[in-house]
Amino acid sequence: GVKKQRRAGLGTALMQEAQMINKSLAALAKVVKVLSGKKRSDSAAPHRASKLTKLLKDAFGGNCRTTFILTASPSSYNISETINTMRFGQRVRRIENRPVINEEKSLSEYKIELQEAQKSQAELRG
């Protein structure tokens, strides 16, 4: 954290921005960890932890088809970050999302559905 920021020579404003980005990425990692686990239903994903996770809520378990693109550095200087990125990618890959196509019914289909509901209601009343 701080050592890397000092080494990079960031100013105060850039350090604060980098800290906020790191907080959002940490929140994203928590969401991915919860959703990629085997006991997914035991704990709710912390989507409210950051703006990033709020924006990506539909991508994780919503009605969206999602693609993650990870970038890695071939430099040995960034090897630890590259390894962490690959591990994150593996966890993201374990998330199962089943999007369903939203279809709107036509007016005639709604009329038929209403008639069927009215018939079943009349049968129940006697």
JSON list of C-alpha atoms in Angstrom, two decimals:
[
{"chain": "A", "resi": 1, "resn": "GLY", "atom": "CA", "xyz": [0.00, 0.00, 0.00]},
{"chain": "A", "resi": 2, "resn": "VAL", "atom": "CA", "xyz": [1.83, 3.05, 1.31]},
{"chain": "A", "resi": 3, "resn": "LYS", "atom": "CA", "xyz": [5.29, 1.84, 0.28]},
{"chain": "A", "resi": 4, "resn": "LYS", "atom": "CA", "xyz": [4.15, 1.32, -3.28]},
{"chain": "A", "resi": 5, "resn": "GLN", "atom": "CA", "xyz": [2.53, 4.76, -3.35]},
{"chain": "A", "resi": 6, "resn": "ARG", "atom": "CA", "xyz": [5.69, 6.42, -2.05]},
{"chain": "A", "resi": 7, "resn": "ARG", "atom": "CA", "xyz": [7.81, 4.46, -4.50]},
{"chain": "A", "resi": 8, "resn": "ALA", "atom": "CA", "xyz": [5.56, 5.60, -7.34]},
{"chain": "A", "resi": 9, "resn": "GLY", "atom": "CA", "xyz": [6.04, 9.21, -6.25]},
{"chain": "A", "resi": 10, "resn": "LEU", "atom": "CA", "xyz": [2.36, 10.13, -6.08]},
{"chain": "A", "resi": 11, "resn": "GLY", "atom": "CA", "xyz": [1.28, 13.52, -4.76]},
{"chain": "A", "resi": 12, "resn": "THR", "atom": "CA", "xyz": [-1.26, 13.92, -1.94]},
{"chain": "A", "resi": 13, "resn": "ALA", "atom": "CA", "xyz": [-4.28, 14.25, -4.25]},
{"chain": "A", "resi": 14, "resn": "LEU", "atom": "CA", "xyz": [-3.24, 11.26, -6.32]},
{"chain": "A", "resi": 15, "resn": "MET", "atom": "CA", "xyz": [-2.57, 9.23, -3.17]},
{"chain": "A", "resi": 16, "resn": "GLN", "atom": "CA", "xyz": [-6.11, 9.95, -1.94]},
{"chain": "A", "resi": 17, "resn": "GLU", "atom": "CA", "xyz": [-7.55, 8.95, -5.30]},
{"chain": "A", "resi": 18, "resn": "ALA", "atom": "CA", "xyz": [-5.46, 5.77, -5.29]},
{"chain": "A", "resi": 19, "resn": "GLN", "atom": "CA", "xyz": [-6.73, 4.95, -1.79]},
{"chain": "A", "resi": 20, "resn": "MET", "atom": "CA", "xyz": [-10.35, 5.36, -2.90]},
{"chain": "A", "resi": 21, "resn": "ILE", "atom": "CA", "xyz": [-9.71, 3.13, -5.92]},
{"chain": "A", "resi": 22, "resn": "ASN", "atom": "CA", "xyz": [-8.12, 0.52, -3.66]},
{"chain": "A", "resi": 23, "resn": "LYS", "atom": "CA", "xyz": [-11.14, 0.62, -1.33]},
{"chain": "A", "resi": 24, "resn": "SER", "atom": "CA", "xyz": [-13.48, 0.06, -4.28]},
{"chain": "A", "resi": 25, "resn": "LEU", "atom": "CA", "xyz": [-11.36, -2.80, -5.59]},
{"chain": "A", "resi": 26, "resn": "ALA", "atom": "CA", "xyz": [-11.25, -4.38, -2.12]},
{"chain": "A", "resi": 27, "resn": "ALA", "atom": "CA", "xyz": [-15.06, -4.16, -1.95]},
{"chain": "A", "resi": 28, "resn": "LEU", "atom": "CA", "xyz": [-15.27, -5.73, -5.42]},
{"chain": "A", "resi": 29, "resn": "ALA", "atom": "CA", "xyz": [-12.98, -8.55, -4.28]},
{"chain": "A", "resi": 30, "resn": "LYS", "atom": "CA", "xyz": [-15.29, -9.20, -1.30]},
{"chain": "A", "resi": 31, "resn": "VAL", "atom": "CA", "xyz": [-18.34, -9.40, -3.56]},
{"chain": "A", "resi": 32, "resn": "VAL", "atom": "CA", "xyz": [-16.56, -11.77, -5.93]},
{"chain": "A", "resi": 33, "resn": "LYS", "atom": "CA", "xyz": [-15.39, -13.92, -3.02]},
{"chain": "A", "resi": 34, "resn": "VAL", "atom": "CA", "xyz": [-18.94, -14.26, -1.67]},
{"chain": "A", "resi": 35, "resn": "LEU", "atom": "CA", "xyz": [-20.48, -14.96, -5.09]},
{"chain": "A", "resi": 36, "resn": "SER", "atom": "CA", "xyz": [-17.83, -17.45, -6.20]},
{"chain": "A", "resi": 37, "resn": "GLY", "atom": "CA", "xyz": [-18.01, -19.48, -2.99]},
{"chain": "A", "resi": 38, "resn": "LYS", "atom": "CA", "xyz": [-19.80, -22.80, -2.74]},
{"chain": "A", "resi": 39, "resn": "LYS", "atom": "CA", "xyz": [-22.14, -21.54, -0.01]},
{"chain": "A", "resi": 40, "resn": "ARG", "atom": "CA", "xyz": [-23.42, -18.59, -2.02]},
{"chain": "A", "resi": 41, "resn": "SER", "atom": "CA", "xyz": [-26.84, -18.47, -0.34]},
{"chain": "A", "resi": 42, "resn": "ASP", "atom": "CA", "xyz": [-25.45, -18.34, 3.22]},
{"chain": "A", "resi": 43, "resn": "SER", "atom": "CA", "xyz": [-24.30, -14.73, 3.06]},
{"chain": "A", "resi": 44, "resn": "ALA", "atom": "CA", "xyz": [-25.44, -11.78, 1.05]},
{"chain": "A", "resi": 45, "resn": "ALA", "atom": "CA", "xyz": [-22.94, -10.08, -1.22]},
{"chain": "A", "resi": 46, "resn": "PRO", "atom": "CA", "xyz": [-21.92, -6.63, 0.09]},
{"chain": "A", "resi": 47, "resn": "HIS", "atom": "CA", "xyz": [-23.00, -4.67, -3.00]},
{"chain": "A", "resi": 48, "resn": "ARG", "atom": "CA", "xyz": [-23.49, -1.48, -0.99]},
{"chain": "A", "resi": 49, "resn": "ALA", "atom": "CA", "xyz": [-19.84, -1.30, 0.10]},
{"chain": "A", "resi": 50, "resn": "SER", "atom": "CA", "xyz": [-18.77, 1.03, -2.72]},
{"chain": "A", "resi": 51, "resn": "LYS", "atom": "CA", "xyz": [-20.03, 2.88, -5.77]},
{"chain": "A", "resi": 52, "resn": "LEU", "atom": "CA", "xyz": [-18.22, 0.39, -8.02]},
{"chain": "A", "resi": 53, "resn": "THR", "atom": "CA", "xyz": [-20.01, -2.62, -6.55]},
{"chain": "A", "resi": 54, "resn": "LYS", "atom": "CA", "xyz": [-23.36, -0.78, -6.68]},
{"chain": "A", "resi": 55, "resn": "LEU", "atom": "CA", "xyz": [-22.83, -0.13, -10.38]},
{"chain": "A", "resi": 56, "resn": "LEU", "atom": "CA", "xyz": [-21.84, -3.74, -11.04]},
{"chain": "A", "resi": 57, "resn": "LYS", "atom": "CA", "xyz": [-24.66, -5.31, -9.00]},
{"chain": "A", "resi": 58, "resn": "ASP", "atom": "CA", "xyz": [-26.63, -6.38, -12.07]},
{"chain": "A", "resi": 59, "resn": "ALA", "atom": "CA", "xyz": [-23.48, -7.86, -13.60]},
{"chain": "A", "resi": 60, "resn": "PHE", "atom": "CA", "xyz": [-23.19, -10.19, -10.60]},
{"chain": "A", "resi": 61, "resn": "GLY", "atom": "CA", "xyz": [-26.34, -12.24, -10.39]},
{"chain": "A", "resi": 62, "resn": "GLY", "atom": "CA", "xyz": [-28.57, -9.79, -12.19]},
{"chain": "A", "resi": 63, "resn": "ASN", "atom": "CA", "xyz": [-30.10, -10.15, -15.59]},
{"chain": "A", "resi": 64, "resn": "CYS", "atom": "CA", "xyz": [-26.92, -9.33, -17.51]},
{"chain": "A", "resi": 65, "resn": "ARG", "atom": "CA", "xyz": [-24.36, -11.14, -19.56]},
{"chain": "A", "resi": 66, "resn": "THR", "atom": "CA", "xyz": [-20.98, -10.08, -18.20]},
{"chain": "A", "resi": 67, "resn": "THR", "atom": "CA", "xyz": [-17.45, -10.20, -19.57]},
{"chain": "A", "resi": 68, "resn": "PHE", "atom": "CA", "xyz": [-14.42, -9.39, -17.43]},
{"chain": "A", "resi": 69, "resn": "ILE", "atom": "CA", "xyz": [-11.19, -8.35, -19.09]},
{"chain": "A", "resi": 70, "resn": "LEU", "atom": "CA", "xyz": [-8.12, -8.61, -16.92]},
{"chain": "A", "resi": 71, "resn": "THR", "atom": "CA", "xyz": [-4.83, -6.98, -17.80]},
{"chain": "A", "resi": 72, "resn": "ALA", "atom": "CA", "xyz": [-1.47, -8.22, -16.59]},
{"chain": "A", "resi": 73, "resn": "SER", "atom": "CA", "xyz": [2.07, -6.98, -16.85]},
{"chain": "A", "resi": 74, "resn": "PRO", "atom": "CA", "xyz": [4.84, -9.16, -18.32]},
{"chain": "A", "resi": 75, "resn": "SER", "atom": "CA", "xyz": [7.38, -7.29, -16.17]},
{"chain": "A", "resi": 76, "resn": "SER", "atom": "CA", "xyz": [8.95, -9.12, -13.23]},
{"chain": "A", "resi": 77, "resn": "TYR", "atom": "CA", "xyz": [8.63, -5.85, -11.30]},
{"chain": "A", "resi": 78, "resn": "ASN", "atom": "CA", "xyz": [4.84, -6.35, -11.13]},
{"chain": "A", "resi": 79, "resn": "ILE", "atom": "CA", "xyz": [4.80, -10.14, -10.64]},
{"chain": "A", "resi": 80, "resn": "SER", "atom": "CA", "xyz": [2.85, -10.04, -7.35]},
{"chain": "A", "resi": 81, "resn": "GLU", "atom": "CA", "xyz": [0.13, -7.85, -8.85]},
{"chain": "A", "resi": 82, "resn": "THR", "atom": "CA", "xyz": [-0.04, -10.07, -11.94]},
{"chain": "A", "resi": 83, "resn": "ILE", "atom": "CA", "xyz": [-0.47, -13.19, -9.79]},
{"chain": "A", "resi": 84, "resn": "ASN", "atom": "CA", "xyz": [-3.20, -11.49, -7.72]},
{"chain": "A", "resi": 85, "resn": "THR", "atom": "CA", "xyz": [-4.96, -10.44, -10.92]},
{"chain": "A", "resi": 86, "resn": "MET", "atom": "CA", "xyz": [-4.93, -14.02, -12.23]},
{"chain": "A", "resi": 87, "resn": "ARG", "atom": "CA", "xyz": [-6.29, -15.35, -8.92]},
{"chain": "A", "resi": 88, "resn": "PHE", "atom": "CA", "xyz": [-9.05, -12.72, -9.03]},
{"chain": "A", "resi": 89, "resn": "GLY", "atom": "CA", "xyz": [-9.86, -13.83, -12.58]},
{"chain": "A", "resi": 90, "resn": "GLN", "atom": "CA", "xyz": [-10.20, -17.42, -11.44]},
{"chain": "A", "resi": 91, "resn": "ARG", "atom": "CA", "xyz": [-12.65, -16.40, -8.71]},
{"chain": "A", "resi": 92, "resn": "VAL", "atom": "CA", "xyz": [-14.68, -14.28, -11.15]},
{"chain": "A", "resi": 93, "resn": "ARG", "atom": "CA", "xyz": [-14.82, -17.24, -13.51]},
{"chain": "A", "resi": 94, "resn": "ARG", "atom": "CA", "xyz": [-16.53, -19.36, -10.82]},
{"chain": "A", "resi": 95, "resn": "ILE", "atom": "CA", "xyz": [-19.49, -16.96, -10.60]},
{"chain": "A", "resi": 96, "resn": "GLU", "atom": "CA", "xyz": [-22.53, -18.41, -12.30]},
{"chain": "A", "resi": 97, "resn": "ASN", "atom": "CA", "xyz": [-24.95, -15.94, -13.81]},
{"chain": "A", "resi": 98, "resn": "ARG", "atom": "CA", "xyz": [-28.05, -17.07, -15.68]},
{"chain": "A", "resi": 99, "resn": "PRO", "atom": "CA", "xyz": [-29.50, -14.14, -17.61]},
{"chain": "A", "resi": 100, "resn": "VAL", "atom": "CA", "xyz": [-33.06, -14.44, -18.86]},
{"chain": "A", "resi": 101, "resn": "ILE", "atom": "CA", "xyz": [-34.27, -12.64, -21.96]},
{"chain": "A", "resi": 102, "resn": "ASN", "atom": "CA", "xyz": [-36.87, -10.03, -21.12]},
{"chain": "A", "resi": 103, "resn": "GLU", "atom": "CA", "xyz": [-39.82, -10.41, -23.43]},
{"chain": "A", "resi": 104, "resn": "GLU", "atom": "CA", "xyz": [-42.75, -8.07, -23.61]},
{"chain": "A", "resi": 105, "resn": "LYS", "atom": "CA", "xyz": [-46.11, -9.55, -24.39]},
{"chain": "A", "resi": 106, "resn": "SER", "atom": "CA", "xyz": [-48.42, -8.11, -26.99]},
{"chain": "A", "resi": 107, "resn": "LEU", "atom": "CA", "xyz": [-51.81, -6.69, -26.14]},
{"chain": "A", "resi": 108, "resn": "SER", "atom": "CA", "xyz": [-53.57, -9.79, -27.46]},
{"chain": "A", "resi": 109, "resn": "GLU", "atom": "CA", "xyz": [-51.40, -12.05, -25.27]},
{"chain": "A", "resi": 110, "resn": "TYR", "atom": "CA", "xyz": [-52.30, -9.97, -22.20]},
{"chain": "A", "resi": 111, "resn": "LYS", "atom": "CA", "xyz": [-56.00, -10.21, -23.11]},
{"chain": "A", "resi": 112, "resn": "ILE", "atom": "CA", "xyz": [-55.78, -14.02, -23.37]},
{"chain": "A", "resi": 113, "resn": "GLU", "atom": "CA", "xyz": [-53.94, -14.19, -20.03]},
{"chain": "A", "resi": 114, "resn": "LEU", "atom": "CA", "xyz": [-56.62, -11.99, -18.42]},
{"chain": "A", "resi": 115, "resn": "GLN", "atom": "CA", "xyz": [-59.42, -14.17, -19.80]},
{"chain": "A", "resi": 116, "resn": "GLU", "atom": "CA", "xyz": [-57.74, -17.31, -18.45]},
{"chain": "A", "resi": 117, "resn": "ALA", "atom": "CA", "xyz": [-57.30, -15.70, -15.03]},
{"chain": "A", "resi": 118, "resn": "GLN", "atom": "CA", "xyz": [-60.96, -14.63, -15.00]},
{"chain": "A", "resi": 119, "resn": "LYS", "atom": "CA", "xyz": [-62.08, -18.18, -15.93]},
{"chain": "A", "resi": 120, "resn": "SER", "atom": "CA", "xyz": [-60.02, -19.76, -13.17]},
{"chain": "A", "resi": 121, "resn": "GLN", "atom": "CA", "xyz": [-61.30, -17.15, -10.70]},
{"chain": "A", "resi": 122, "resn": "ALA", "atom": "CA", "xyz": [-64.91, -17.92, -11.70]},
{"chain": "A", "resi": 123, "resn": "GLU", "atom": "CA", "xyz": [-64.28, -21.66, -11.25]},
{"chain": "A", "resi": 124, "resn": "LEU", "atom": "CA", "xyz": [-62.89, -21.07, -7.77]},
{"chain": "A", "resi": 125, "resn": "ARG", "atom": "CA", "xyz": [-65.93, -19.02, -6.75]},
{"chain": "A", "resi": 126, "resn": "GLY", "atom": "CA", "xyz": [-68.22, -21.77, -7.77]}
]
